[in-house]
PDB file of C-alpha atoms in Angstrom:
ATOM      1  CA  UNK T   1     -21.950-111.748 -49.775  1.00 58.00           C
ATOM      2  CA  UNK T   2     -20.367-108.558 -51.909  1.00 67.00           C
ATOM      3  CA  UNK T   3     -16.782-109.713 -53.383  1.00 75.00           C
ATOM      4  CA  UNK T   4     -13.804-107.508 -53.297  1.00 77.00           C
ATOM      5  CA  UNK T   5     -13.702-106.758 -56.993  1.00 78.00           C
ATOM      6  CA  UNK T   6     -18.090-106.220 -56.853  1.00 85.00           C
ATOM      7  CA  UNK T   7     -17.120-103.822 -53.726  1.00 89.00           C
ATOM      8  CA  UNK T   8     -14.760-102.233 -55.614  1.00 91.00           C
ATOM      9  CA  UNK T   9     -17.144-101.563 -59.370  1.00 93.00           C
ATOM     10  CA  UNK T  10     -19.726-100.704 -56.587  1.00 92.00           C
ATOM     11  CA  UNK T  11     -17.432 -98.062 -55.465  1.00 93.00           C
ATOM     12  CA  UNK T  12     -16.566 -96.705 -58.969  1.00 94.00           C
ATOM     13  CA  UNK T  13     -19.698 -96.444 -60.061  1.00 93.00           C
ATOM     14  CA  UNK T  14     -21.262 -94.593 -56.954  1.00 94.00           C
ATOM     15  CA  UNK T  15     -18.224 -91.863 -57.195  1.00 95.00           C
ATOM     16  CA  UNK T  16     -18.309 -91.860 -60.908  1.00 96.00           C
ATOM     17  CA  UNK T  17     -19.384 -87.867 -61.663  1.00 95.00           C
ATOM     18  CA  UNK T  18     -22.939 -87.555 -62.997  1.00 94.00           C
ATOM     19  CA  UNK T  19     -22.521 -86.681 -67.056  1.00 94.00           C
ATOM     20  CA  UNK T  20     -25.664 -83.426 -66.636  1.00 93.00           C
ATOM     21  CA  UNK T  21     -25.178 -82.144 -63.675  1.00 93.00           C
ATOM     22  CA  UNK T  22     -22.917 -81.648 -60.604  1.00 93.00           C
ATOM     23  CA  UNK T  23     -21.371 -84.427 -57.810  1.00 94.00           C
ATOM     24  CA  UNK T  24     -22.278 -87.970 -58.000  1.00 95.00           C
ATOM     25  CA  UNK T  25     -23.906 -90.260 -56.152  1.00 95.00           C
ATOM     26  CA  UNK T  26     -21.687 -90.845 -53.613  1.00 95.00           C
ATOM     27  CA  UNK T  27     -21.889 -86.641 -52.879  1.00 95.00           C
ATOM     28  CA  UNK T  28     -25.688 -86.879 -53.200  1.00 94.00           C
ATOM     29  CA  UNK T  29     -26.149 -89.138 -50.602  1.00 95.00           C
ATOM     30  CA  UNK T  30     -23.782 -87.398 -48.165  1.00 94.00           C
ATOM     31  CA  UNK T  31     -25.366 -84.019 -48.763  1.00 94.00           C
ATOM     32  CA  UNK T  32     -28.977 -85.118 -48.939  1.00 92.00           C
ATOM     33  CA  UNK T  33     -29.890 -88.606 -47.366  1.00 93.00           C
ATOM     34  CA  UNK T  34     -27.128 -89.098 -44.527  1.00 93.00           C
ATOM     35  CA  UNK T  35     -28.611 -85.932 -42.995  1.00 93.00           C
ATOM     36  CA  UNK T  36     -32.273 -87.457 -43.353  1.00 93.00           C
ATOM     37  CA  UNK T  37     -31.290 -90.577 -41.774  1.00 93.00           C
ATOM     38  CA  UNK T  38     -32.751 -91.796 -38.170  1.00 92.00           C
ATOM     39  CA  UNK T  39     -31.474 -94.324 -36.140  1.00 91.00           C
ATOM     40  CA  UNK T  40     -33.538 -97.982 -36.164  1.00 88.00           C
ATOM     41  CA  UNK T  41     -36.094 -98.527 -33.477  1.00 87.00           C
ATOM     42  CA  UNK T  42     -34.834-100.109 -30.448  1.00 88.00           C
ATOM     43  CA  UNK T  43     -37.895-102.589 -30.414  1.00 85.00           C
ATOM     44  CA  UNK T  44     -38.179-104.909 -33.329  1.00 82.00           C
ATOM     45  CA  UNK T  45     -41.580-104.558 -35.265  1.00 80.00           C
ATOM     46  CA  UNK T  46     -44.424-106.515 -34.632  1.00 80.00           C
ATOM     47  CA  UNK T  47     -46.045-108.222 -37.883  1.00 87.00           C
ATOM     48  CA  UNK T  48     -49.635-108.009 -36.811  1.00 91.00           C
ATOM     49  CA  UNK T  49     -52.959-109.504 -38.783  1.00 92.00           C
ATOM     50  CA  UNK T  50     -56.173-108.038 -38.752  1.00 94.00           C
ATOM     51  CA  UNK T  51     -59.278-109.414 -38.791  1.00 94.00           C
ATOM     52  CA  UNK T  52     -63.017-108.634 -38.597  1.00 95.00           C
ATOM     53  CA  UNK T  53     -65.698-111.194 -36.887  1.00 93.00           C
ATOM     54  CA  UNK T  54     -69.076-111.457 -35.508  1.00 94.00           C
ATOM     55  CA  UNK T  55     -69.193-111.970 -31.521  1.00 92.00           C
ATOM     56  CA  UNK T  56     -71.221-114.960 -31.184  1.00 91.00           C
ATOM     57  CA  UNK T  57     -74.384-115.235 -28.700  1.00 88.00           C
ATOM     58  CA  UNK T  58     -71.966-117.052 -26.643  1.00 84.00           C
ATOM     59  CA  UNK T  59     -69.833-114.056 -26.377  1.00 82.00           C
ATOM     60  CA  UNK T  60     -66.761-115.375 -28.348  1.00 88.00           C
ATOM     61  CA  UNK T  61     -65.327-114.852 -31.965  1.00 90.00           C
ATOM     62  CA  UNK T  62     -64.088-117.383 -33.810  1.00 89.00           C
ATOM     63  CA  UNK T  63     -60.283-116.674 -35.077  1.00 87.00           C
ATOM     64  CA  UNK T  64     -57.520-119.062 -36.274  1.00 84.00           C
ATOM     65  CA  UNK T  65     -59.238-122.298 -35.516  1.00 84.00           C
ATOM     66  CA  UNK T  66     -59.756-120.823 -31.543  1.00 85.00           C
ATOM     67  CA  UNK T  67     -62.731-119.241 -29.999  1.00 87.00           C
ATOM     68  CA  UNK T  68     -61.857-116.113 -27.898  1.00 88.00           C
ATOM     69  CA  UNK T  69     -64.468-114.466 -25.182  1.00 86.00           C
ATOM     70  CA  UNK T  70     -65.635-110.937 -25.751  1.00 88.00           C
ATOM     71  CA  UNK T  71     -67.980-108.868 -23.213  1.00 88.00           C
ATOM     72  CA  UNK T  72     -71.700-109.543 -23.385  1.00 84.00           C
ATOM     73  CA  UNK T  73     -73.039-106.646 -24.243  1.00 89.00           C
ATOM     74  CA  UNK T  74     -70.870-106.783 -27.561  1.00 89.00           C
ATOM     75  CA  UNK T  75     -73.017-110.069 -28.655  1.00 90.00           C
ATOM     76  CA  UNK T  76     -74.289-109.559 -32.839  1.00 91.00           C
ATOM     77  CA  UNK T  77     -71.758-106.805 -32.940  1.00 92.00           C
ATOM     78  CA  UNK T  78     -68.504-107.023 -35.276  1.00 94.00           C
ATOM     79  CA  UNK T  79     -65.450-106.627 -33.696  1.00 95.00           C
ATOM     80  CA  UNK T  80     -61.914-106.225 -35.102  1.00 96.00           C
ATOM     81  CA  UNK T  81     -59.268-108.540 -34.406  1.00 94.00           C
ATOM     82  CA  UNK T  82     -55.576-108.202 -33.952  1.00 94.00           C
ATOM     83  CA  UNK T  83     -52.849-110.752 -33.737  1.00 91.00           C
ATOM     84  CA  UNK T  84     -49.707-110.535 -33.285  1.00 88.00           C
ATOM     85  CA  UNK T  85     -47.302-113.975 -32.814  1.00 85.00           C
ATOM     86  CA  UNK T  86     -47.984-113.972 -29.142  1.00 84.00           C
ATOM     87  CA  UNK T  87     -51.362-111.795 -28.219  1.00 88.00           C
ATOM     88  CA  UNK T  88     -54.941-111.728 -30.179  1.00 89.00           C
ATOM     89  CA  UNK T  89     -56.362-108.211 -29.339  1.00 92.00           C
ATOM     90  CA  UNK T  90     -60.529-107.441 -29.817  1.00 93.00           C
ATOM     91  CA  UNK T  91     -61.253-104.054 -30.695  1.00 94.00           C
ATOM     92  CA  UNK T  92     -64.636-102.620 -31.005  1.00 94.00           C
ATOM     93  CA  UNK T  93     -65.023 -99.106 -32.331  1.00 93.00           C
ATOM     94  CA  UNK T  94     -61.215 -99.026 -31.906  1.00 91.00           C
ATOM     95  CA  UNK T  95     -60.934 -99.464 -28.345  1.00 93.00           C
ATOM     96  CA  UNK T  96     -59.282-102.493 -26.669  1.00 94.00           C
ATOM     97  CA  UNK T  97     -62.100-104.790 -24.987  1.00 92.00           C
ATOM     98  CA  UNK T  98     -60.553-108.042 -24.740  1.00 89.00           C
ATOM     99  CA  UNK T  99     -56.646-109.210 -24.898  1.00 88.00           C
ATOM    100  CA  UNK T 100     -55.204-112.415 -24.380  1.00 85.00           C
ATOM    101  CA  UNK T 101     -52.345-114.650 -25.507  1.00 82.00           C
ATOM    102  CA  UNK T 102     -52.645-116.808 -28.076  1.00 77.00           C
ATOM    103  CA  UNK T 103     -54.693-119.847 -27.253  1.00 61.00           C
ATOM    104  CA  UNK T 104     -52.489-123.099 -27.545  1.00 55.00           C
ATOM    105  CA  UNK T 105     -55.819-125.636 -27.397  1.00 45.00           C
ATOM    106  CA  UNK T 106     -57.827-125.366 -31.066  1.00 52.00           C
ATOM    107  CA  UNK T 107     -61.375-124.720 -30.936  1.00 47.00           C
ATOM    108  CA  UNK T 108     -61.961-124.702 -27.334  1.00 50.00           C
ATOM    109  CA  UNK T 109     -63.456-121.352 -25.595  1.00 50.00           C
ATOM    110  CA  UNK T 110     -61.202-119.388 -23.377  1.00 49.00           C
ATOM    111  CA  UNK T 111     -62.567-119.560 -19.888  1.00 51.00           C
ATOM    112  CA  UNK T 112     -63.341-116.150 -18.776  1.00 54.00           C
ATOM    113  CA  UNK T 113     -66.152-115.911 -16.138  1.00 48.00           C
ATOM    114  CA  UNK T 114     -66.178-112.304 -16.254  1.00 50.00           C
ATOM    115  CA  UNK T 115     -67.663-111.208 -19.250  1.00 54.00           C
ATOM    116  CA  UNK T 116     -70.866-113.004 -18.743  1.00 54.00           C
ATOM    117  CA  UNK T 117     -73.885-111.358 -17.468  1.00 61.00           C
ATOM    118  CA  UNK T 118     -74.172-112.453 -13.218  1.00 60.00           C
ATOM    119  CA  UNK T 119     -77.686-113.602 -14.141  1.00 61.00           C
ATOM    120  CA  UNK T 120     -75.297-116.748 -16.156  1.00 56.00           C
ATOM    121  CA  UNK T 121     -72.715-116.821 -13.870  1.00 55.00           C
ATOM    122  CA  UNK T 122     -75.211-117.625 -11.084  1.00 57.00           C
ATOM    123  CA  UNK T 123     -76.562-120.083 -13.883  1.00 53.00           C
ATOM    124  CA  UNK T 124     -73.951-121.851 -14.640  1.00 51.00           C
ATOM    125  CA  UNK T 125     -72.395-122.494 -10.894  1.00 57.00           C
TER     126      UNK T 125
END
């Protein structure tokens, strides 16, 4: 927290005139920056990670202690991972193919029937 007196130095020295050329600092920033200046973004930002992995022949990628399921035609191909606090995005080639919320169980595959070939779906019932 800024004390009265620091407030007050802080103020002297940012109206103090500049000793080589014209205004101050103070006069600089009102004639220059101010005008510059946007309003904040009404959505607060998103820390995201990125990441790169190798989809598995199971059609999953390893990331942060979870496994997450891919399509299977993207098996031996590296995809690029994005996580946010909440969602883990897979890109490949920079489009979206897989999103999902962060797994809460470690190391255990997301169940997603879809992405497998019928030929193992009809397998595996």
């Amino acid at each position: 927290m800024i004390s009265t007196g620091s407030c007050q130095l802080l103020h002297r020295l940012n109206h103090r005139p500049f000793r080589k050329r014209d205004g101050s600092r103070a006069s600089v920033f009102e004639s220059f920056d101010r005008p510059a200046l946007k309003p904040l973004a009404q959505q607060n930002f998103d820390m995201s990670q990125w990441s790169r992995a190798r989809v598995n022949i199971d059609y999953h990628v390893a990331f942060d202690a979870n496994l997450y399921s891919v399509p299977y035609n993207l098996i031996h191909e590296v995809v690029e991972i994005r996580s946010t606090p909440t969602t883990v995005e897979i890109l490949h080639k920079g489009t979206r193919v897989a999103s999902t919320c962060v797994a809460a169980a470690g190391g255990r595959p997301s169940p997603t029937m879809s992405i497998r070939p019928k030929s193992h779906q009809a397998h595996l019932e």
